[in-house]
PDB file of C-alpha atoms and ligand atoms in Angstrom:
ATOM      1  CA  MET A 995      10.927  -0.531  -8.326  1.00  0.00           C
ATOM      2  CA  ALA A 996      13.871   0.540 -11.234  1.00  0.00           C
ATOM      3  CA  ILE A 997      13.061   0.658 -14.736  1.00  0.00           C
ATOM      4  CA  GLU A 998      15.517   0.112 -17.033  1.00  0.00           C
ATOM      5  CA  CYS A 999      15.393   0.240 -21.129  1.00  0.00           C
ATOM      6  CA  ARG A1000      18.232  -1.562 -23.360  1.00  0.00           C
ATOM      7  CA  ASN A1001      18.034  -0.370 -27.077  1.00  0.00           C
ATOM      8  CA  LEU A1002      14.382   0.007 -27.278  1.00  0.00           C
ATOM      9  CA  SER A1003      12.641   1.110 -30.220  1.00  0.00           C
ATOM     10  CA  TYR A1004       9.315   2.002 -31.582  1.00  0.00           C
ATOM     11  CA  ILE A1005       7.839   1.998 -34.879  1.00  0.00           C
ATOM     12  CA  TYR A1006       4.141   3.290 -34.561  1.00  0.00           C
ATOM     13  CA  SER A1007       2.188   1.216 -37.807  1.00  0.00           C
ATOM     14  CA  GLU A1008       5.009  -1.168 -38.712  1.00  0.00           C
ATOM     15  CA  GLY A1009       4.428  -2.489 -41.848  1.00  0.00           C
ATOM     16  CA  SER A1010       1.697  -0.206 -43.259  1.00  0.00           C
ATOM     17  CA  GLY A1011       3.899   1.834 -45.389  1.00  0.00           C
ATOM     18  CA  PHE A1012       2.908   4.488 -42.858  1.00  0.00           C
ATOM     19  CA  GLU A1013       5.693   3.499 -40.333  1.00  0.00           C
ATOM     20  CA  ILE A1014       6.750   6.645 -37.819  1.00  0.00           C
ATOM     21  CA  GLN A1015       9.690   5.337 -35.527  1.00  0.00           C
ATOM     22  CA  ALA A1016       8.935   6.710 -32.178  1.00  0.00           C
ATOM     23  CA  LEU A1017      11.727   5.656 -30.900  1.00  0.00           C
ATOM     24  CA  HIS A1018      15.405   4.944 -31.600  1.00  0.00           C
ATOM     25  CA  GLN A1019      17.455   2.642 -29.464  1.00  0.00           C
ATOM     26  CA  ILE A1020      16.682   4.030 -25.587  1.00  0.00           C
ATOM     27  CA  ASN A1021      19.225   3.083 -22.823  1.00  0.00           C
ATOM     28  CA  LEU A1022      18.005   4.265 -19.503  1.00  0.00           C
ATOM     29  CA  LEU A1023      18.341   3.351 -16.189  1.00  0.00           C
ATOM     30  CA  ILE A1024      15.739   4.755 -13.590  1.00  0.00           C
ATOM     31  CA  PRO A1025      16.500   3.740 -10.213  1.00  0.00           C
ATOM     32  CA  ASP A1026      14.204   2.739  -7.946  1.00  0.00           C
ATOM     33  CA  GLY A1027      12.573   5.559  -5.493  1.00  0.00           C
ATOM     34  CA  GLU A1028      13.442   8.102  -8.017  1.00  0.00           C
ATOM     35  CA  PHE A1029      11.648  11.441  -9.087  1.00  0.00           C
ATOM     36  CA  VAL A1030      12.725  12.063 -12.461  1.00  0.00           C
ATOM     37  CA  GLY A1031      11.671  14.337 -14.682  1.00  0.00           C
ATOM     38  CA  LEU A1032      11.182  13.505 -18.102  1.00  0.00           C
ATOM     39  CA  THR A1033      10.873  16.574 -20.966  1.00  0.00           C
ATOM     40  CA  GLY A1034      11.112  17.066 -24.239  1.00  0.00           C
ATOM     41  CA  HIS A1035       9.290  18.912 -27.212  1.00  0.00           C
ATOM     42  CA  THR A1036       5.955  17.809 -28.162  1.00  0.00           C
ATOM     43  CA  GLY A1037       6.333  15.148 -30.623  1.00  0.00           C
ATOM     44  CA  SER A1038       9.723  14.038 -29.154  1.00  0.00           C
ATOM     45  CA  GLY A1039       8.299  10.193 -27.957  1.00  0.00           C
ATOM     46  CA  LYS A1040       7.430  11.066 -24.447  1.00  0.00           C
ATOM     47  CA  SER A1041       4.278   9.549 -24.157  1.00  0.00           C
ATOM     48  CA  THR A1042       5.257   6.472 -26.622  1.00  0.00           C
ATOM     49  CA  LEU A1043       8.151   5.555 -24.105  1.00  0.00           C
ATOM     50  CA  ILE A1044       6.268   5.888 -20.425  1.00  0.00           C
ATOM     51  CA  GLN A1045       3.280   3.611 -21.769  1.00  0.00           C
ATOM     52  CA  HIS A1046       6.230   1.023 -22.654  1.00  0.00           C
ATOM     53  CA  PHE A1047       6.976   1.176 -18.669  1.00  0.00           C
ATOM     54  CA  ASN A1048       3.369  -0.459 -17.785  1.00  0.00           C
ATOM     55  CA  GLY A1049       3.277  -2.885 -21.196  1.00  0.00           C
ATOM     56  CA  LEU A1050       0.666  -0.599 -23.050  1.00  0.00           C
ATOM     57  CA  LEU A1051       2.978  -0.403 -26.008  1.00  0.00           C
ATOM     58  CA  ARG A1052       4.934  -3.272 -26.721  1.00  0.00           C
ATOM     59  CA  ALA A1053       8.846  -2.484 -27.976  1.00  0.00           C
ATOM     60  CA  THR A1054       9.754  -3.202 -31.475  1.00  0.00           C
ATOM     61  CA  ALA A1055      13.042  -4.276 -30.387  1.00  0.00           C
ATOM     62  CA  GLY A1056      15.182  -4.473 -27.483  1.00  0.00           C
ATOM     63  CA  ASP A1057      13.970  -5.089 -23.597  1.00  0.00           C
ATOM     64  CA  LEU A1058      12.620  -3.291 -20.955  1.00  0.00           C
ATOM     65  CA  LEU A1059      13.662  -4.771 -17.571  1.00  0.00           C
ATOM     66  CA  VAL A1060      11.692  -3.717 -14.441  1.00  0.00           C
ATOM     67  CA  ASP A1061      13.316  -4.669 -11.317  1.00  0.00           C
ATOM     68  CA  GLY A1062      16.041  -6.561 -13.602  1.00  0.00           C
ATOM     69  CA  GLU A1063      13.506  -8.892 -15.197  1.00  0.00           C
ATOM     70  CA  SER A1064      12.502  -8.656 -18.991  1.00  0.00           C
ATOM     71  CA  ILE A1065       9.125  -7.818 -18.829  1.00  0.00           C
ATOM     72  CA  TYR A1066       8.836  -9.412 -22.534  1.00  0.00           C
ATOM     73  CA  ALA A1067       9.909 -13.032 -20.899  1.00  0.00           C
ATOM     74  CA  ASP A1068       7.581 -15.779 -21.377  1.00  0.00           C
ATOM     75  CA  GLY A1069       5.168 -16.092 -18.430  1.00  0.00           C
ATOM     76  CA  TYR A1070       5.952 -12.381 -17.410  1.00  0.00           C
ATOM     77  CA  SER A1071       2.594 -11.295 -15.906  1.00  0.00           C
ATOM     78  CA  MET A1072       1.535  -8.119 -17.520  1.00  0.00           C
ATOM     79  CA  ARG A1073      -1.269  -7.732 -15.169  1.00  0.00           C
ATOM     80  CA  LYS A1074       0.992  -7.470 -11.933  1.00  0.00           C
ATOM     81  CA  LEU A1075       3.133  -5.498 -13.870  1.00  0.00           C
ATOM     82  CA  ARG A1076       0.111  -2.586 -14.547  1.00  0.00           C
ATOM     83  CA  SER A1077      -0.737  -2.931 -10.899  1.00  0.00           C
ATOM     84  CA  LYS A1078       2.737  -2.252 -10.036  1.00  0.00           C
ATOM     85  CA  VAL A1079       3.426   0.792 -12.562  1.00  0.00           C
ATOM     86  CA  GLY A1080       0.188   3.384 -12.321  1.00  0.00           C
ATOM     87  CA  LEU A1081       0.324   5.590 -14.981  1.00  0.00           C
ATOM     88  CA  VAL A1082      -2.061   9.076 -15.235  1.00  0.00           C
ATOM     89  CA  PHE A1083      -2.504  10.040 -18.810  1.00  0.00           C
ATOM     90  CA  GLN A1084      -2.185  13.761 -19.895  1.00  0.00           C
ATOM     91  CA  TYR A1085      -5.750  15.244 -19.218  1.00  0.00           C
ATOM     92  CA  PRO A1086      -7.047  11.764 -17.079  1.00  0.00           C
ATOM     93  CA  GLU A1087     -10.120  13.854 -16.092  1.00  0.00           C
ATOM     94  CA  HIS A1088     -11.617  12.840 -19.735  1.00  0.00           C
ATOM     95  CA  GLN A1089     -11.816   9.224 -18.392  1.00  0.00           C
ATOM     96  CA  LEU A1090     -13.818   9.806 -14.822  1.00  0.00           C
ATOM     97  CA  PHE A1091     -16.993   8.092 -15.838  1.00  0.00           C
ATOM     98  CA  GLU A1092     -18.420   6.416 -12.376  1.00  0.00           C
ATOM     99  CA  ALA A1093     -21.812   7.897 -10.674  1.00  0.00           C
ATOM    100  CA  THR A1094     -19.260   9.521  -7.233  1.00  0.00           C
ATOM    101  CA  VAL A1095     -15.712  10.334  -7.010  1.00  0.00           C
ATOM    102  CA  LEU A1096     -15.913   7.832  -4.526  1.00  0.00           C
ATOM    103  CA  GLN A1097     -17.054   5.387  -6.967  1.00  0.00           C
ATOM    104  CA  ASP A1098     -14.514   6.008  -9.622  1.00  0.00           C
ATOM    105  CA  VAL A1099     -11.306   6.152  -7.008  1.00  0.00           C
ATOM    106  CA  MET A1100     -12.998   2.459  -6.222  1.00  0.00           C
ATOM    107  CA  PHE A1101     -12.574   1.055  -9.633  1.00  0.00           C
ATOM    108  CA  GLY A1102      -8.775   0.269  -9.892  1.00  0.00           C
ATOM    109  CA  PRO A1103      -9.322  -1.702  -6.633  1.00  0.00           C
ATOM    110  CA  LYS A1104     -12.208  -3.146  -7.843  1.00  0.00           C
ATOM    111  CA  ASN A1105     -10.315  -4.664 -10.910  1.00  0.00           C
ATOM    112  CA  LEU A1106      -7.655  -5.664  -8.088  1.00  0.00           C
ATOM    113  CA  GLY A1107     -10.198  -8.320  -6.831  1.00  0.00           C
ATOM    114  CA  LEU A1108      -9.558  -6.296  -3.597  1.00  0.00           C
ATOM    115  CA  SER A1109     -12.827  -6.903  -1.134  1.00  0.00           C
ATOM    116  CA  ALA A1110     -15.620  -4.018  -1.116  1.00  0.00           C
ATOM    117  CA  GLU A1111     -13.856  -2.784   2.429  1.00  0.00           C
ATOM    118  CA  GLU A1112     -10.475  -2.738   0.897  1.00  0.00           C
ATOM    119  CA  GLN A1113     -11.601  -0.906  -1.678  1.00  0.00           C
ATOM    120  CA  LYS A1114     -13.247   1.762   0.045  1.00  0.00           C
ATOM    121  CA  GLU A1115     -10.326   2.087   2.522  1.00  0.00           C
ATOM    122  CA  ARG A1116      -7.841   2.427  -0.679  1.00  0.00           C
ATOM    123  CA  ALA A1117     -10.124   4.811  -2.158  1.00  0.00           C
ATOM    124  CA  LEU A1118     -10.677   7.269   0.556  1.00  0.00           C
ATOM    125  CA  GLU A1119      -6.747   7.064   1.519  1.00  0.00           C
ATOM    126  CA  ALA A1120      -6.042   7.993  -1.787  1.00  0.00           C
ATOM    127  CA  LEU A1121      -8.163  10.545  -2.111  1.00  0.00           C
ATOM    128  CA  HIS A1122      -7.176  11.817   1.535  1.00  0.00           C
ATOM    129  CA  LEU A1123      -3.397  12.116  -0.227  1.00  0.00           C
ATOM    130  CA  VAL A1124      -4.322  14.135  -3.215  1.00  0.00           C
ATOM    131  CA  GLY A1125      -6.010  16.844  -0.989  1.00  0.00           C
ATOM    132  CA  CYS A1126      -9.755  16.181  -2.377  1.00  0.00           C
ATOM    133  CA  PRO A1127     -11.757  17.686   0.235  1.00  0.00           C
ATOM    134  CA  GLU A1128     -14.062  15.153   1.994  1.00  0.00           C
ATOM    135  CA  LYS A1129     -17.552  16.963   0.912  1.00  0.00           C
ATOM    136  CA  SER A1130     -17.033  15.958  -2.774  1.00  0.00           C
ATOM    137  CA  TYR A1131     -16.581  12.137  -2.430  1.00  0.00           C
ATOM    138  CA  GLU A1132     -20.462  11.433  -3.042  1.00  0.00           C
ATOM    139  CA  LYS A1133     -20.716  14.005  -5.885  1.00  0.00           C
ATOM    140  CA  SER A1134     -20.242  13.143  -9.456  1.00  0.00           C
ATOM    141  CA  PRO A1135     -16.995  14.168 -11.183  1.00  0.00           C
ATOM    142  CA  PHE A1136     -18.522  16.127 -13.293  1.00  0.00           C
ATOM    143  CA  GLU A1137     -19.609  18.853 -10.543  1.00  0.00           C
ATOM    144  CA  LEU A1138     -16.328  19.509  -9.479  1.00  0.00           C
ATOM    145  CA  SER A1139     -13.598  22.336 -11.007  1.00  0.00           C
ATOM    146  CA  GLY A1140     -11.216  21.017 -13.264  1.00  0.00           C
ATOM    147  CA  GLY A1141      -8.304  21.005 -10.540  1.00  0.00           C
ATOM    148  CA  GLN A1142     -10.561  18.810  -8.332  1.00  0.00           C
ATOM    149  CA  ARG A1143     -11.307  16.624 -10.865  1.00  0.00           C
ATOM    150  CA  ARG A1144      -7.783  15.778 -12.474  1.00  0.00           C
ATOM    151  CA  ARG A1145      -6.777  15.305  -8.349  1.00  0.00           C
ATOM    152  CA  VAL A1146      -9.510  12.517  -8.285  1.00  0.00           C
ATOM    153  CA  ALA A1147      -7.949  10.815 -11.758  1.00  0.00           C
ATOM    154  CA  ILE A1148      -4.642  10.863  -9.872  1.00  0.00           C
ATOM    155  CA  ALA A1149      -6.258   9.238  -7.130  1.00  0.00           C
ATOM    156  CA  GLY A1150      -7.874   6.190  -9.180  1.00  0.00           C
ATOM    157  CA  VAL A1151      -3.983   5.359  -9.760  1.00  0.00           C
ATOM    158  CA  LEU A1152      -2.871   6.024  -6.046  1.00  0.00           C
ATOM    159  CA  ALA A1153      -5.359   3.645  -5.000  1.00  0.00           C
ATOM    160  CA  MET A1154      -3.557   1.176  -7.056  1.00  0.00           C
ATOM    161  CA  LYS A1155      -0.606   1.927  -4.902  1.00  0.00           C
ATOM    162  CA  PRO A1156       1.651   1.578  -7.836  1.00  0.00           C
ATOM    163  CA  GLN A1157       5.467   1.350  -6.773  1.00  0.00           C
ATOM    164  CA  VAL A1158       6.017   3.455  -9.940  1.00  0.00           C
ATOM    165  CA  LEU A1159       3.909   6.572 -10.258  1.00  0.00           C
ATOM    166  CA  ILE A1160       4.123   8.213 -14.392  1.00  0.00           C
ATOM    167  CA  LEU A1161       2.450  11.178 -14.517  1.00  0.00           C
ATOM    168  CA  ASP A1162       2.089  12.735 -18.357  1.00  0.00           C
ATOM    169  CA  GLU A1163       2.143  16.495 -18.169  1.00  0.00           C
ATOM    170  CA  PRO A1164      -0.272  16.379 -15.222  1.00  0.00           C
ATOM    171  CA  THR A1165      -0.433  20.056 -14.669  1.00  0.00           C
ATOM    172  CA  ALA A1166      -1.415  20.938 -18.513  1.00  0.00           C
ATOM    173  CA  GLY A1167      -3.680  23.245 -18.696  1.00  0.00           C
ATOM    174  CA  LEU A1168      -4.249  24.048 -15.105  1.00  0.00           C
ATOM    175  CA  ASP A1169      -3.515  27.866 -13.194  1.00  0.00           C
ATOM    176  CA  PRO A1170       0.008  28.327 -11.622  1.00  0.00           C
ATOM    177  CA  ARG A1171      -1.696  27.622  -8.176  1.00  0.00           C
ATOM    178  CA  GLY A1172      -3.441  24.171  -9.507  1.00  0.00           C
ATOM    179  CA  ARG A1173      -0.221  23.404 -10.783  1.00  0.00           C
ATOM    180  CA  TYR A1174       1.765  23.928  -8.003  1.00  0.00           C
ATOM    181  CA  GLU A1175      -0.821  22.619  -5.288  1.00  0.00           C
ATOM    182  CA  ILE A1176      -0.527  19.079  -7.487  1.00  0.00           C
ATOM    183  CA  LEU A1177       3.024  18.810  -7.659  1.00  0.00           C
ATOM    184  CA  ASP A1178       3.508  19.475  -3.812  1.00  0.00           C
ATOM    185  CA  GLU A1179       1.417  16.623  -3.209  1.00  0.00           C
ATOM    186  CA  ILE A1180       3.396  14.317  -5.817  1.00  0.00           C
ATOM    187  CA  ALA A1181       6.718  15.473  -3.976  1.00  0.00           C
ATOM    188  CA  ARG A1182       5.099  14.837  -0.658  1.00  0.00           C
ATOM    189  CA  LEU A1183       3.584  11.021  -1.847  1.00  0.00           C
ATOM    190  CA  HIS A1184       7.424  10.652  -2.894  1.00  0.00           C
ATOM    191  CA  LYS A1185       9.009  11.877   0.294  1.00  0.00           C
ATOM    192  CA  GLU A1186       6.436   9.886   2.521  1.00  0.00           C
ATOM    193  CA  THR A1187       6.116   6.502   0.216  1.00  0.00           C
ATOM    194  CA  GLY A1188       9.655   6.777  -1.578  1.00  0.00           C
ATOM    195  CA  ILE A1189       7.785   5.377  -4.429  1.00  0.00           C
ATOM    196  CA  THR A1190       9.524   6.480  -8.279  1.00  0.00           C
ATOM    197  CA  VAL A1191       8.131   9.001  -9.711  1.00  0.00           C
ATOM    198  CA  ILE A1192       7.909   9.653 -13.347  1.00  0.00           C
ATOM    199  CA  LEU A1193       6.901  13.419 -13.944  1.00  0.00           C
ATOM    200  CA  VAL A1194       6.392  14.143 -17.738  1.00  0.00           C
ATOM    201  CA  SER A1195       6.698  18.025 -18.234  1.00  0.00           C
ATOM    202  CA  HIS A1196       7.569  19.985 -20.995  1.00  0.00           C
ATOM    203  CA  CYS A1197       7.889  22.580 -18.249  1.00  0.00           C
ATOM    204  CA  MET A1198      11.973  23.073 -17.247  1.00  0.00           C
ATOM    205  CA  GLU A1199      10.590  25.388 -14.323  1.00  0.00           C
ATOM    206  CA  ASP A1200       8.417  21.757 -13.124  1.00  0.00           C
ATOM    207  CA  VAL A1201      11.393  19.807 -13.617  1.00  0.00           C
ATOM    208  CA  ALA A1202      13.968  21.912 -11.865  1.00  0.00           C
ATOM    209  CA  GLN A1203      11.698  22.548  -8.826  1.00  0.00           C
ATOM    210  CA  TYR A1204      10.761  18.875  -8.207  1.00  0.00           C
ATOM    211  CA  ALA A1205      13.107  16.188  -9.932  1.00  0.00           C
ATOM    212  CA  ASP A1206      16.293  14.677  -9.027  1.00  0.00           C
ATOM    213  CA  ARG A1207      17.608  13.651 -12.163  1.00  0.00           C
ATOM    214  CA  MET A1208      16.217  14.388 -15.569  1.00  0.00           C
ATOM    215  CA  ILE A1209      15.784  12.850 -19.457  1.00  0.00           C
ATOM    216  CA  VAL A1210      15.875  15.288 -21.739  1.00  0.00           C
ATOM    217  CA  MET A1211      14.179  13.519 -25.456  1.00  0.00           C
ATOM    218  CA  SER A1212      14.235  14.750 -28.824  1.00  0.00           C
ATOM    219  CA  HIS A1213      12.896  12.925 -31.772  1.00  0.00           C
ATOM    220  CA  GLY A1214      12.747   9.843 -30.088  1.00  0.00           C
ATOM    221  CA  SER A1215      16.342   9.612 -28.575  1.00  0.00           C
ATOM    222  CA  VAL A1216      17.618  10.552 -25.284  1.00  0.00           C
ATOM    223  CA  VAL A1217      19.883  13.274 -25.372  1.00  0.00           C
ATOM    224  CA  TYR A1218      20.552  14.048 -21.689  1.00  0.00           C
ATOM    225  CA  HIS A1219      20.218  12.135 -18.590  1.00  0.00           C
ATOM    226  CA  ASP A1220      21.360  13.773 -15.717  1.00  0.00           C
ATOM    227  CA  THR A1221      20.728  16.262 -12.699  1.00  0.00           C
ATOM    228  CA  PRO A1222      18.648  19.243 -13.580  1.00  0.00           C
ATOM    229  CA  ALA A1223      21.768  21.820 -13.228  1.00  0.00           C
ATOM    230  CA  GLU A1224      24.054  20.032 -15.272  1.00  0.00           C
ATOM    231  CA  VAL A1225      21.284  19.667 -18.134  1.00  0.00           C
ATOM    232  CA  PHE A1226      20.543  23.455 -18.173  1.00  0.00           C
ATOM    233  CA  LYS A1227      24.356  23.931 -19.089  1.00  0.00           C
ATOM    234  CA  HIS A1228      23.213  22.983 -21.986  1.00  0.00           C
ATOM    235  CA  ARG A1229      21.111  25.916 -22.747  1.00  0.00           C
ATOM    236  CA  GLN A1230      21.592  26.686 -26.266  1.00  0.00           C
ATOM    237  CA  HIS A1231      21.316  23.557 -27.106  1.00  0.00           C
ATOM    238  CA  LEU A1232      18.349  22.954 -25.254  1.00  0.00           C
ATOM    239  CA  GLU A1233      17.136  26.323 -27.042  1.00  0.00           C
ATOM    240  CA  GLU A1234      17.651  24.414 -30.189  1.00  0.00           C
ATOM    241  CA  MET A1235      15.693  21.435 -29.044  1.00  0.00           C
ATOM    242  CA  GLY A1236      13.086  23.910 -28.653  1.00  0.00           C
ATOM    243  CA  LEU A1237      13.325  23.602 -24.743  1.00  0.00           C
ATOM    244  CA  ALA A1238      14.175  26.788 -22.599  1.00  0.00           C
ATOM    245  CA  VAL A1239      15.686  26.692 -19.337  1.00  0.00           C
ATOM    246  CA  PRO A1240      13.926  28.121 -16.068  1.00  0.00           C
ATOM    247  CA  GLN A1241      13.992  32.035 -16.641  1.00  0.00           C
ATOM    248  CA  VAL A1242      15.935  32.497 -13.367  1.00  0.00           C
ATOM    249  CA  THR A1243      18.666  30.035 -14.960  1.00  0.00           C
ATOM    250  CA  SER A1244      18.422  31.879 -18.008  1.00  0.00           C
ATOM    251  CA  LEU A1245      19.208  35.312 -15.747  1.00  0.00           C
ATOM    252  CA  MET A1246      21.787  33.968 -13.780  1.00  0.00           C
ATOM    253  CA  GLN A1247      23.697  32.791 -17.184  1.00  0.00           C
ATOM    254  CA  SER A1248      23.088  35.883 -18.374  1.00  0.00           C
ATOM    255  CA  LEU A1249      24.662  37.788 -16.056  1.00  0.00           C
ATOM    256  CA  ALA A1250      27.861  35.555 -15.616  1.00  0.00           C
ATOM    257  CA  GLU A1251      28.230  36.727 -19.510  1.00  0.00           C
ATOM    258  CA  ALA A1252      27.677  40.407 -18.873  1.00  0.00           C
ATOM    259  CA  GLY A1253      30.959  40.035 -16.648  1.00  0.00           C
ATOM    260  CA  ILE A1254      28.466  39.408 -12.939  1.00  0.00           C
ATOM    261  CA  PRO A1255      30.590  37.022 -11.121  1.00  0.00           C
ATOM    262  CA  VAL A1256      27.736  34.293 -10.498  1.00  0.00           C
ATOM    263  CA  ARG A1257      27.062  30.633 -10.652  1.00  0.00           C
ATOM    264  CA  GLN A1258      25.502  29.391 -13.834  1.00  0.00           C
ATOM    265  CA  ASP A1259      24.041  26.070 -12.304  1.00  0.00           C
ATOM    266  CA  LEU A1260      21.114  27.630 -10.388  1.00  0.00           C
ATOM    267  CA  ILE A1261      17.908  26.579 -10.909  1.00  0.00           C
ATOM    268  CA  THR A1262      15.639  27.833  -8.274  1.00  0.00           C
ATOM    269  CA  VAL A1263      14.740  31.231  -7.357  1.00  0.00           C
ATOM    270  CA  SER A1264      15.328  30.905  -3.621  1.00  0.00           C
ATOM    271  CA  GLY A1265      19.427  29.442  -4.477  1.00  0.00           C
ATOM    272  CA  ALA A1266      19.425  32.625  -7.356  1.00  0.00           C
ATOM    273  CA  ARG A1267      18.240  35.056  -4.487  1.00  0.00           C
ATOM    274  CA  GLU A1268      20.711  33.703  -2.275  1.00  0.00           C
ATOM    275  CA  GLU A1269      23.689  33.818  -4.594  1.00  0.00           C
ATOM    276  CA  LEU A1270      23.072  37.276  -5.900  1.00  0.00           C
ATOM    277  CA  LEU A1271      22.799  38.269  -2.098  1.00  0.00           C
ATOM    278  CA  ARG A1272      26.172  36.546  -1.437  1.00  0.00           C
ATOM    279  CA  VAL A1273      27.293  38.644  -4.613  1.00  0.00           C
ATOM    280  CA  PHE A1274      26.064  41.586  -4.157  1.00  0.00           C
ATOM    281  CA  GLY A1275      27.308  41.329  -0.118  1.00  0.00           C
ATOM    282  CA  GLY A1276      23.518  41.905   1.659  1.00  0.00           C
ATOM    283  CA  ARG A1277      22.514  45.441  -0.364  1.00  0.00           C
ATOM    284  CA  SER A1278      18.734  44.528  -0.677  1.00  0.00           C
ATOM    285  CA  VAL A1279      18.265  42.513  -3.818  1.00  0.00           C
TER     286      VAL A1279
HETATM  287  P1  ADP B1242       5.514  13.643 -26.602  1.00  0.00           P
HETATM  288  O1  ADP B1242       4.560  12.709 -25.863  1.00  0.00           O
HETATM  289  O2  ADP B1242       6.858  13.370 -26.390  1.00  0.00           O
HETATM  290  O3  ADP B1242       4.777  14.701 -27.371  1.00  0.00           O
HETATM  291  P2  ADP B1242       4.737  10.941 -29.001  1.00  0.00           P
HETATM  292  O4  ADP B1242       5.266   9.925 -28.044  1.00  0.00           O
HETATM  293  O5  ADP B1242       3.428  11.130 -28.265  1.00  0.00           O
HETATM  294  O6  ADP B1242       5.320  12.334 -28.471  1.00  0.00           O
HETATM  295  O7  ADP B1242       4.715  11.219 -30.167  1.00  0.00           O
HETATM  296  C1  ADP B1242       5.872  10.869 -30.704  1.00  0.00           C
HETATM  297  C2  ADP B1242       6.050  10.262 -32.286  1.00  0.00           C
HETATM  298  O8  ADP B1242       4.740   9.814 -32.451  1.00  0.00           O
HETATM  299  C3  ADP B1242       5.760  11.745 -32.936  1.00  0.00           C
HETATM  300  O9  ADP B1242       6.287  11.480 -34.515  1.00  0.00           O
HETATM  301  C4  ADP B1242       3.933  11.683 -33.174  1.00  0.00           C
HETATM  302  O10 ADP B1242       3.348  11.939 -33.906  1.00  0.00           O
HETATM  303  C5  ADP B1242       3.671   9.719 -33.234  1.00  0.00           C
HETATM  304  N1  ADP B1242       2.742   9.101 -32.920  1.00  0.00           N
HETATM  305  C6  ADP B1242       2.366   9.346 -31.411  1.00  0.00           C
HETATM  306  N2  ADP B1242       1.309   8.756 -31.274  1.00  0.00           N
HETATM  307  C7  ADP B1242       0.959   7.928 -32.355  1.00  0.00           C
HETATM  308  C8  ADP B1242       0.527   7.465 -33.057  1.00  0.00           C
HETATM  309  N3  ADP B1242      -0.963   6.613 -32.235  1.00  0.00           N
HETATM  310  N4  ADP B1242       0.108   6.556 -34.239  1.00  0.00           N
HETATM  311  C9  ADP B1242       1.087   6.606 -35.181  1.00  0.00           C
HETATM  312  N5  ADP B1242       1.986   7.671 -34.503  1.00  0.00           N
HETATM  313  C10 ADP B1242       2.294   8.497 -33.271  1.00  0.00           C
HETATM  314 MG1   MG B1243       2.930  13.463 -24.919  1.00  0.00          MG
END
């Protein structure tokens, strides 16, 4: 499913005297099937923006189109929208509440009105997708580790079979291993199912590694929307916005500034390694 914002603005507490304009005239097209990274400093408006995508927040002005249809049109089904656009909140494990892991993941499909059999089928499939070990299915979510609990929470959204999956800082608070396991699983899911994935992350390393394109927000506006390699060329501007390009990109840019003829648009360690081997002619680096 494609998502398009047209001059979308949002003001918290409008008319209260404590107004905060969180989004300023956002124009954006996220095509169907893309894996996009949404980044920006804390308070830049990322979480506010994505809550518009499944109708949790309603724009103060402007329009939002899902697959070309305005979600604000008369008669548009928000219920249907929420079943198609799955949103995994930040620290989603705080919202687990059922007695067992399996029951928790079945909650979404149950709300969709599916039969008990289908609920279970969906839940088992989703738990398998996120790599949750079978021996935990009958446990209480609270017996699991933080990383496992987060997987269960993600499975709960996947069990709805969304066509768009939005994850708000899914790796926050996880150790590096847990982080990459979860991101690898999301990347695999994207590849296998072709759903649109919107990964909200303030970590440029994560975005560089996984996203086809990235959106950079600052103070409620979209500043860049391009491939990571293109966006990271604006190192200084990004730093002014409190964002650091990936360390490896920064290293290559510093080498280039020091007169070593290496490419400056490399964003992954493996890409940089290849480039260094090329430049230094196979001498070990
Ligand atoms: P991000 O997710 O990028 O950290 P947010 O979308 O949470 O940014 O916040 C954008 C702006 O809106 C910030 O100025 C923040 O303080 C404000 N804001 C967020 N949530 C609320 C709320 N519930 N009420 C009032 N202001 C809010
Ligand atoms: Mg946020």
